[in-house]
Short mmCIF file of C-alpha atoms in Angstrom, two decimals:
data_model
loop_
_atom_site.label_atom_id
_atom_site.label_comp_id
_atom_site.label_asym_id
_atom_site.label_seq_id
_atom_site.Cartn_x
_atom_site.Cartn_y
_atom_site.Cartn_z
CA UNK G 1 23.80 45.40 -9.54
CA UNK G 2 21.54 44.35 -12.40
CA UNK G 3 20.88 40.77 -13.48
CA UNK G 4 22.85 41.23 -16.71
CA UNK G 5 25.84 42.60 -14.80
CA UNK G 6 25.66 39.74 -12.30
CA UNK G 7 25.56 37.18 -15.13
CA UNK G 8 28.51 38.88 -16.87
CA UNK G 9 30.56 38.70 -13.65
CA UNK G 10 29.85 34.96 -13.43
CA UNK G 11 30.71 34.31 -17.09
CA UNK G 12 34.46 33.56 -16.53
CA UNK G 13 33.47 30.82 -14.08
CA UNK G 14 30.72 29.34 -16.24
CA UNK G 15 32.82 26.94 -18.29
CA UNK G 16 34.78 25.52 -15.30
CA UNK G 17 31.49 25.18 -13.43
CA UNK G 18 29.92 23.20 -16.29
CA UNK G 19 32.99 20.93 -16.46
CA UNK G 20 32.87 20.38 -12.70
CA UNK G 21 29.14 19.64 -12.85
CA UNK G 22 29.70 17.13 -15.67
CA UNK G 23 32.40 15.34 -13.63
CA UNK G 24 30.04 15.25 -10.64
CA UNK G 25 27.20 13.85 -12.76
CA UNK G 26 29.40 11.16 -14.36
CA UNK G 27 30.81 10.09 -10.98
CA UNK G 28 27.37 9.72 -9.44
CA UNK G 29 25.95 8.13 -12.59
CA UNK G 30 28.54 5.34 -12.32
CA UNK G 31 27.59 4.75 -8.68
CA UNK G 32 23.89 4.67 -9.53
CA UNK G 33 24.57 2.46 -12.57
CA UNK G 34 26.24 -0.17 -10.36
CA UNK G 35 23.14 -0.27 -8.14
CA UNK G 36 20.79 -0.45 -11.13
CA UNK G 37 22.86 -3.25 -12.70
CA UNK G 38 22.59 -5.32 -9.52
CA UNK G 39 18.80 -5.03 -9.68
CA UNK G 40 18.68 -5.59 -13.45
CA UNK G 41 20.87 -8.68 -13.17
CA UNK G 42 18.67 -10.25 -10.50
CA UNK G 43 15.47 -9.39 -12.40
CA UNK G 44 16.78 -10.71 -15.72
CA UNK G 45 18.13 -13.81 -14.00
CA UNK G 46 14.76 -14.40 -12.38
CA UNK G 47 12.97 -14.02 -15.71
CA UNK G 48 15.35 -16.41 -17.48
CA UNK G 49 15.00 -19.00 -14.73
CA UNK G 50 11.22 -18.57 -14.39
CA UNK G 51 11.23 -17.17 -10.86
CA UNK G 52 10.43 -13.83 -9.30
CA UNK G 53 13.75 -12.25 -8.39
CA UNK G 54 13.54 -9.30 -5.94
CA UNK G 55 9.90 -8.33 -5.36
CA UNK G 56 9.44 -7.48 -1.65
CA UNK G 57 11.29 -4.17 -1.14
CA UNK G 58 9.42 -1.38 -2.91
CA UNK G 59 7.15 -1.74 -5.95
CA UNK G 60 8.23 -4.84 -7.89
CA UNK G 61 11.41 -4.95 -5.78
CA UNK G 62 12.75 -1.71 -7.27
CA UNK G 63 14.19 -0.54 -3.92
CA UNK G 64 16.18 -3.74 -3.33
CA UNK G 65 19.56 -2.06 -4.14
CA UNK G 66 18.91 0.53 -1.41
CA UNK G 67 18.13 -2.27 1.06
CA UNK G 68 21.36 -4.04 0.07
CA UNK G 69 23.40 -0.85 0.56
CA UNK G 70 21.90 -0.20 4.00
CA UNK G 71 22.50 -3.81 5.00
CA UNK G 72 26.18 -3.62 4.05
CA UNK G 73 26.62 -0.22 5.72
CA UNK G 74 25.36 -1.51 9.07
CA UNK G 75 27.25 -4.80 9.01
CA UNK G 76 30.28 -5.18 11.23
CA UNK G 77 33.70 -4.55 9.68
CA UNK G 78 35.79 -7.67 10.23
CA UNK G 79 39.50 -8.17 9.64
CA UNK G 80 41.40 -11.42 10.22
CA UNK G 81 43.88 -11.28 13.10
CA UNK G 82 46.87 -12.07 10.88
CA UNK G 83 45.87 -9.79 7.99
CA UNK G 84 48.00 -6.87 6.86
CA UNK G 85 46.09 -3.91 8.29
CA UNK G 86 46.87 -1.31 5.64
CA UNK G 87 46.89 -3.46 2.51
CA UNK G 88 43.68 -5.19 3.59
CA UNK G 89 41.95 -1.79 3.60
CA UNK G 90 43.80 -0.44 0.55
CA UNK G 91 42.98 -3.35 -1.80
CA UNK G 92 39.26 -2.60 -2.37
CA UNK G 93 40.08 1.10 -2.66
CA UNK G 94 42.56 0.36 -5.47
CA UNK G 95 39.94 -1.68 -7.32
CA UNK G 96 37.21 0.97 -7.15
CA UNK G 97 39.55 3.91 -7.87
CA UNK G 98 40.92 2.13 -10.96
CA UNK G 99 37.33 1.51 -12.10
CA UNK G 100 36.39 5.18 -11.80
CA UNK G 101 39.66 6.41 -13.34
CA UNK G 102 39.29 4.16 -16.40
CA UNK G 103 36.00 5.80 -17.35
CA UNK G 104 37.50 9.29 -17.09
CA UNK G 105 38.91 9.19 -20.63
CA UNK G 106 35.81 7.69 -22.29
CA UNK G 107 33.91 10.23 -24.44
CA UNK G 108 30.14 9.78 -24.52
CA UNK G 109 28.85 12.57 -26.75
CA UNK G 110 29.64 15.13 -29.42
CA UNK G 111 30.44 18.78 -28.74
CA UNK G 112 27.60 20.82 -27.28
CA UNK G 113 26.93 24.33 -26.00
CA UNK G 114 24.24 23.08 -23.59
CA UNK G 115 21.43 24.84 -25.47
CA UNK G 116 23.43 28.03 -25.99
CA UNK G 117 24.58 28.35 -22.38
CA UNK G 118 28.23 28.33 -23.42
CA UNK G 119 29.84 30.58 -26.03
CA UNK G 120 32.15 27.80 -27.20
CA UNK G 121 31.10 24.12 -27.41
CA UNK G 122 32.40 21.63 -24.89
CA UNK G 123 33.14 17.94 -25.48
CA UNK G 124 31.01 15.47 -23.53
CA UNK G 125 33.51 13.50 -21.50
CA UNK G 126 35.45 13.94 -18.30
CA UNK G 127 38.86 14.19 -19.98
CA UNK G 128 39.81 14.33 -23.65
CA UNK G 129 43.13 12.48 -23.92
CA UNK G 130 44.83 11.93 -27.25
CA UNK G 131 45.97 8.47 -26.13
CA UNK G 132 42.67 7.46 -24.54
CA UNK G 133 42.88 3.85 -25.76
CA UNK G 134 46.20 3.36 -23.95
CA UNK G 135 44.92 5.05 -20.79
CA UNK G 136 41.86 2.80 -20.58
CA UNK G 137 43.96 -0.28 -21.26
CA UNK G 138 46.55 0.67 -18.63
CA UNK G 139 44.16 1.75 -15.88
CA UNK G 140 41.81 -1.23 -16.19
CA UNK G 141 44.84 -3.51 -15.93
CA UNK G 142 45.72 -1.85 -12.62
CA UNK G 143 42.49 -3.12 -11.09
CA UNK G 144 43.95 -6.62 -10.79
CA UNK G 145 46.39 -5.29 -8.18
CA UNK G 146 43.47 -4.67 -5.84
CA UNK G 147 42.34 -8.29 -6.22
CA UNK G 148 45.83 -9.76 -5.79
CA UNK G 149 46.56 -7.57 -2.75
CA UNK G 150 43.18 -8.50 -1.24
CA UNK G 151 44.05 -12.18 -1.55
CA UNK G 152 47.56 -11.80 -0.16
CA UNK G 153 46.80 -9.36 2.68
CA UNK G 154 43.93 -11.47 4.06
CA UNK G 155 46.37 -14.12 5.38
CA UNK G 156 44.02 -16.84 4.13
CA UNK G 157 44.75 -19.76 1.82
CA UNK G 158 41.40 -19.40 0.02
CA UNK G 159 41.86 -15.68 -0.52
CA UNK G 160 45.46 -16.12 -1.69
CA UNK G 161 44.43 -18.72 -4.27
CA UNK G 162 41.72 -16.38 -5.55
CA UNK G 163 44.26 -13.58 -5.99
CA UNK G 164 46.66 -15.90 -7.82
CA UNK G 165 43.86 -17.04 -10.11
CA UNK G 166 43.17 -13.40 -10.94
CA UNK G 167 46.79 -12.69 -11.90
CA UNK G 168 47.06 -15.84 -14.05
CA UNK G 169 43.74 -15.02 -15.69
CA UNK G 170 44.91 -11.51 -16.57
CA UNK G 171 48.00 -12.86 -18.32
CA UNK G 172 45.82 -15.24 -20.36
CA UNK G 173 43.55 -12.62 -21.95
CA UNK G 174 45.47 -9.33 -21.76
CA UNK G 175 47.57 -9.90 -24.88
CA UNK G 176 44.56 -10.85 -26.99
CA UNK G 177 42.70 -7.83 -25.61
CA UNK G 178 45.53 -5.42 -26.53
CA UNK G 179 46.01 -6.97 -29.97
CA UNK G 180 42.30 -6.59 -30.78
CA UNK G 181 42.49 -2.91 -29.80
CA UNK G 182 45.57 -2.44 -32.03
CA UNK G 183 43.53 -3.42 -35.11
CA UNK G 184 41.02 -0.65 -34.44
CA UNK G 185 43.80 1.85 -33.77
CA UNK G 186 45.33 1.03 -37.17
CA UNK G 187 42.01 1.54 -38.94
CA UNK G 188 41.36 4.90 -37.27
CA UNK G 189 44.99 6.05 -37.36
CA UNK G 190 44.69 7.45 -33.85
CA UNK G 191 44.85 6.44 -30.19
CA UNK G 192 42.21 9.02 -29.27
CA UNK G 193 38.82 7.46 -28.50
CA UNK G 194 37.06 10.58 -29.77
CA UNK G 195 38.90 10.44 -33.10
CA UNK G 196 38.11 6.72 -33.38
CA UNK G 197 34.41 7.54 -32.94
CA UNK G 198 34.54 10.39 -35.45
CA UNK G 199 36.19 8.06 -37.99
CA UNK G 200 33.00 5.94 -37.85
CA UNK G 201 30.62 8.76 -38.78
CA UNK G 202 28.64 8.54 -42.01
CA UNK G 203 27.32 5.61 -44.02
CA UNK G 204 28.40 3.17 -46.68
CA UNK G 205 26.05 3.03 -49.67
CA UNK G 206 23.88 5.58 -47.93
CA UNK G 207 22.42 3.25 -45.27
CA UNK G 208 25.13 1.01 -43.72
CA UNK G 209 26.78 2.70 -40.70
CA UNK G 210 30.54 3.03 -40.98
CA UNK G 211 31.02 1.14 -37.73
CA UNK G 212 34.20 -0.82 -37.20
CA UNK G 213 32.02 -3.74 -36.12
CA UNK G 214 31.52 -4.49 -39.83
CA UNK G 215 35.25 -4.22 -40.57
CA UNK G 216 36.40 -5.98 -37.42
CA UNK G 217 33.83 -8.67 -36.53
CA UNK G 218 36.53 -11.03 -35.25
CA UNK G 219 38.21 -8.23 -33.31
CA UNK G 220 34.88 -7.33 -31.71
CA UNK G 221 34.28 -10.92 -30.61
CA UNK G 222 37.80 -11.13 -29.15
CA UNK G 223 37.31 -7.80 -27.35
CA UNK G 224 33.98 -8.89 -25.85
CA UNK G 225 35.39 -12.22 -24.62
CA UNK G 226 38.44 -10.49 -23.13
CA UNK G 227 36.15 -7.85 -21.61
CA UNK G 228 34.18 -10.55 -19.79
CA UNK G 229 37.44 -11.92 -18.39
CA UNK G 230 38.62 -8.39 -17.55
CA UNK G 231 35.60 -7.82 -15.33
CA UNK G 232 35.82 -11.28 -13.72
CA UNK G 233 32.38 -12.22 -14.92
CA UNK G 234 31.05 -15.71 -15.59
CA UNK G 235 32.07 -17.86 -17.37
CA UNK G 236 35.49 -16.41 -16.40
CA UNK G 237 34.85 -15.54 -12.75
CA UNK G 238 37.63 -17.73 -11.35
CA UNK G 239 38.91 -15.12 -8.85
CA UNK G 240 35.54 -15.50 -7.07
CA UNK G 241 33.86 -18.76 -8.16
CA UNK G 242 31.91 -18.79 -4.92
CA UNK G 243 29.99 -21.99 -5.67
CA UNK G 244 33.00 -24.30 -5.47
CA UNK G 245 36.04 -22.19 -4.51
CA UNK G 246 34.95 -20.48 -1.26
CA UNK G 247 34.58 -17.04 -2.88
CA UNK G 248 38.25 -16.50 -3.62
CA UNK G 249 39.99 -13.21 -2.90
CA UNK G 250 37.09 -11.57 -0.99
CA UNK G 251 36.47 -14.43 1.47
CA UNK G 252 37.61 -12.45 4.52
CA UNK G 253 35.91 -9.16 3.61
CA UNK G 254 32.68 -7.79 5.05
CA UNK G 255 30.53 -4.65 5.16
CA UNK G 256 31.65 -1.65 3.06
CA UNK G 257 35.02 -3.09 2.13
CA UNK G 258 33.27 -6.14 0.70
CA UNK G 259 30.78 -3.93 -1.19
CA UNK G 260 33.57 -2.03 -2.96
CA UNK G 261 34.63 -5.11 -4.93
CA UNK G 262 31.28 -5.76 -6.69
CA UNK G 263 30.89 -2.02 -7.18
CA UNK G 264 34.24 -1.94 -8.99
CA UNK G 265 33.14 -4.94 -11.05
CA UNK G 266 29.91 -3.27 -12.21
CA UNK G 267 31.65 0.03 -12.96
CA UNK G 268 34.22 -1.90 -15.01
CA UNK G 269 31.31 -3.50 -16.90
CA UNK G 270 30.03 -0.02 -17.78
CA UNK G 271 33.52 1.09 -18.83
CA UNK G 272 34.15 -1.95 -21.02
CA UNK G 273 30.72 -1.54 -22.65
CA UNK G 274 31.33 2.18 -23.24
CA UNK G 275 34.74 1.52 -24.79
CA UNK G 276 33.25 -1.21 -27.01
CA UNK G 277 30.59 1.28 -28.11
CA UNK G 278 33.23 3.87 -28.99
CA UNK G 279 35.58 1.44 -30.74
CA UNK G 280 33.16 -0.75 -32.68
CA UNK G 281 29.61 0.68 -32.64
CA UNK G 282 30.16 4.27 -33.72
CA UNK G 283 29.87 5.80 -30.26
CA UNK G 284 27.18 8.49 -30.25
CA UNK G 285 26.64 8.42 -34.01
CA UNK G 286 23.24 7.14 -35.11
CA UNK G 287 20.21 7.96 -37.26
CA UNK G 288 17.16 10.11 -36.43
CA UNK G 289 18.87 12.22 -33.75
CA UNK G 290 20.96 15.40 -34.15
CA UNK G 291 24.58 15.24 -32.91
CA UNK G 292 23.70 17.18 -29.76
CA UNK G 293 21.49 14.27 -28.66
CA UNK G 294 23.92 11.56 -29.75
CA UNK G 295 24.52 10.63 -26.11
CA UNK G 296 21.10 8.93 -26.21
CA UNK G 297 22.40 6.53 -28.87
CA UNK G 298 25.51 6.02 -26.76
CA UNK G 299 23.45 5.02 -23.71
CA UNK G 300 21.28 2.67 -25.77
CA UNK G 301 24.30 0.87 -27.22
CA UNK G 302 25.96 0.60 -23.80
CA UNK G 303 22.72 -0.76 -22.34
CA UNK G 304 22.54 -3.42 -25.07
CA UNK G 305 26.08 -4.63 -24.33
CA UNK G 306 25.38 -4.67 -20.58
CA UNK G 307 22.32 -6.83 -21.22
CA UNK G 308 24.57 -9.22 -23.17
CA UNK G 309 26.93 -9.32 -20.16
CA UNK G 310 24.07 -10.42 -17.90
CA UNK G 311 22.67 -12.81 -20.51
CA UNK G 312 26.00 -14.61 -20.88
CA UNK G 313 26.49 -14.93 -17.13
CA UNK G 314 23.29 -16.89 -16.64
CA UNK G 315 23.47 -19.05 -19.76
CA UNK G 316 27.12 -20.13 -20.15
CA UNK G 317 28.61 -22.50 -17.54
CA UNK G 318 31.93 -21.67 -15.95
CA UNK G 319 35.03 -23.04 -17.65
CA UNK G 320 37.66 -25.05 -15.83
CA UNK G 321 40.72 -23.02 -15.01
CA UNK G 322 42.99 -24.94 -17.38
CA UNK G 323 40.40 -24.44 -20.14
CA UNK G 324 40.60 -20.67 -19.73
CA UNK G 325 44.40 -20.69 -19.93
CA UNK G 326 44.32 -22.94 -22.99
CA UNK G 327 41.61 -20.87 -24.67
CA UNK G 328 43.42 -17.61 -24.04
CA UNK G 329 46.85 -18.70 -25.25
CA UNK G 330 46.03 -21.25 -27.98
CA UNK G 331 42.92 -19.70 -29.53
CA UNK G 332 42.20 -16.13 -28.50
CA UNK G 333 45.69 -14.68 -28.85
CA UNK G 334 46.52 -16.39 -32.20
CA UNK G 335 43.14 -15.26 -33.58
CA UNK G 336 43.87 -11.68 -32.47
CA UNK G 337 47.33 -11.77 -34.11
CA UNK G 338 45.90 -13.10 -37.39
CA UNK G 339 43.22 -10.42 -37.30
CA UNK G 340 45.89 -7.75 -36.76
CA UNK G 341 48.03 -9.06 -39.65
CA UNK G 342 45.01 -9.22 -41.99
CA UNK G 343 43.98 -5.69 -41.02
CA UNK G 344 47.49 -4.33 -41.63
CA UNK G 345 47.70 -6.10 -45.00
CA UNK G 346 44.35 -4.71 -46.16
CA UNK G 347 45.26 -1.19 -45.05
CA UNK G 348 48.55 -1.35 -46.96
CA UNK G 349 46.84 -2.80 -50.04
CA UNK G 350 44.08 -0.20 -50.27
CA UNK G 351 46.33 2.74 -49.37
CA UNK G 352 48.76 1.65 -52.06
#
């Protein structure tokens, strides 16, 4: 059998193989990204506070995430005597599965044939869903169940209070978060993340990108604040708040089960940054690069938002719990509603 004949026999399986490879790469990239973010956070924190950060393991401390992973793998798995056996194990799994599933509908590049390998172009993204905005919103909201179940199943007062704080926190920001997304959906006229990105292609006046950031500055600020609360990051990290609240929902966890919670948190950071890039920053659209290499712009924008995540954590002090509730209901949600009404009015005015 000649090489051409062999290649022709493999051709029907080429496209499914490329899709499977892309899913494999995205899955592993999210795992690696969580490890890199741990290192980046500690390095940036050290720089901002004028200290070293990790520097002993590997050159300049670059292998510290591997040391942390090995340490957690070899630690003993502990479970309180009165804990619910199955829910105690299931809770971190729910959190990390929801984190991975949320990214599945996020597109990160234009169509490509992979340098002519495929006859028909394929869209860069695990799954192209025409209601991607709703899927991301729904799946990320499911992650709170893992935190609440972790607090309840641990049979510990500290853990239970952390889980309750997580549920109350979700109620405080979720409405503002959804209302901010609704404004972008109205502008794009679609719930598909890919169509939202494509609606932001081109330029105004020949040099201003048609990003929704310029049309929705208030909506972007609301989304970013709600995204910080969504990922339980400081200054809204009340479910954990380890400095004064005995670590909250994950107090009784150890080893791998403990590691799954921060991994879910960092993957959620990547997902929220990727969705913000698609909704407000034009996704993979940018100057100087052809559409086939637009994923480079996508990664740069996501990296910038992730840096802002880390920057905020180490510069803004934690709010009191009542301040978060008041801020979410009395300021964030009304601002999101006013932004939605103004957006709808402008759309009706200009379309008329």
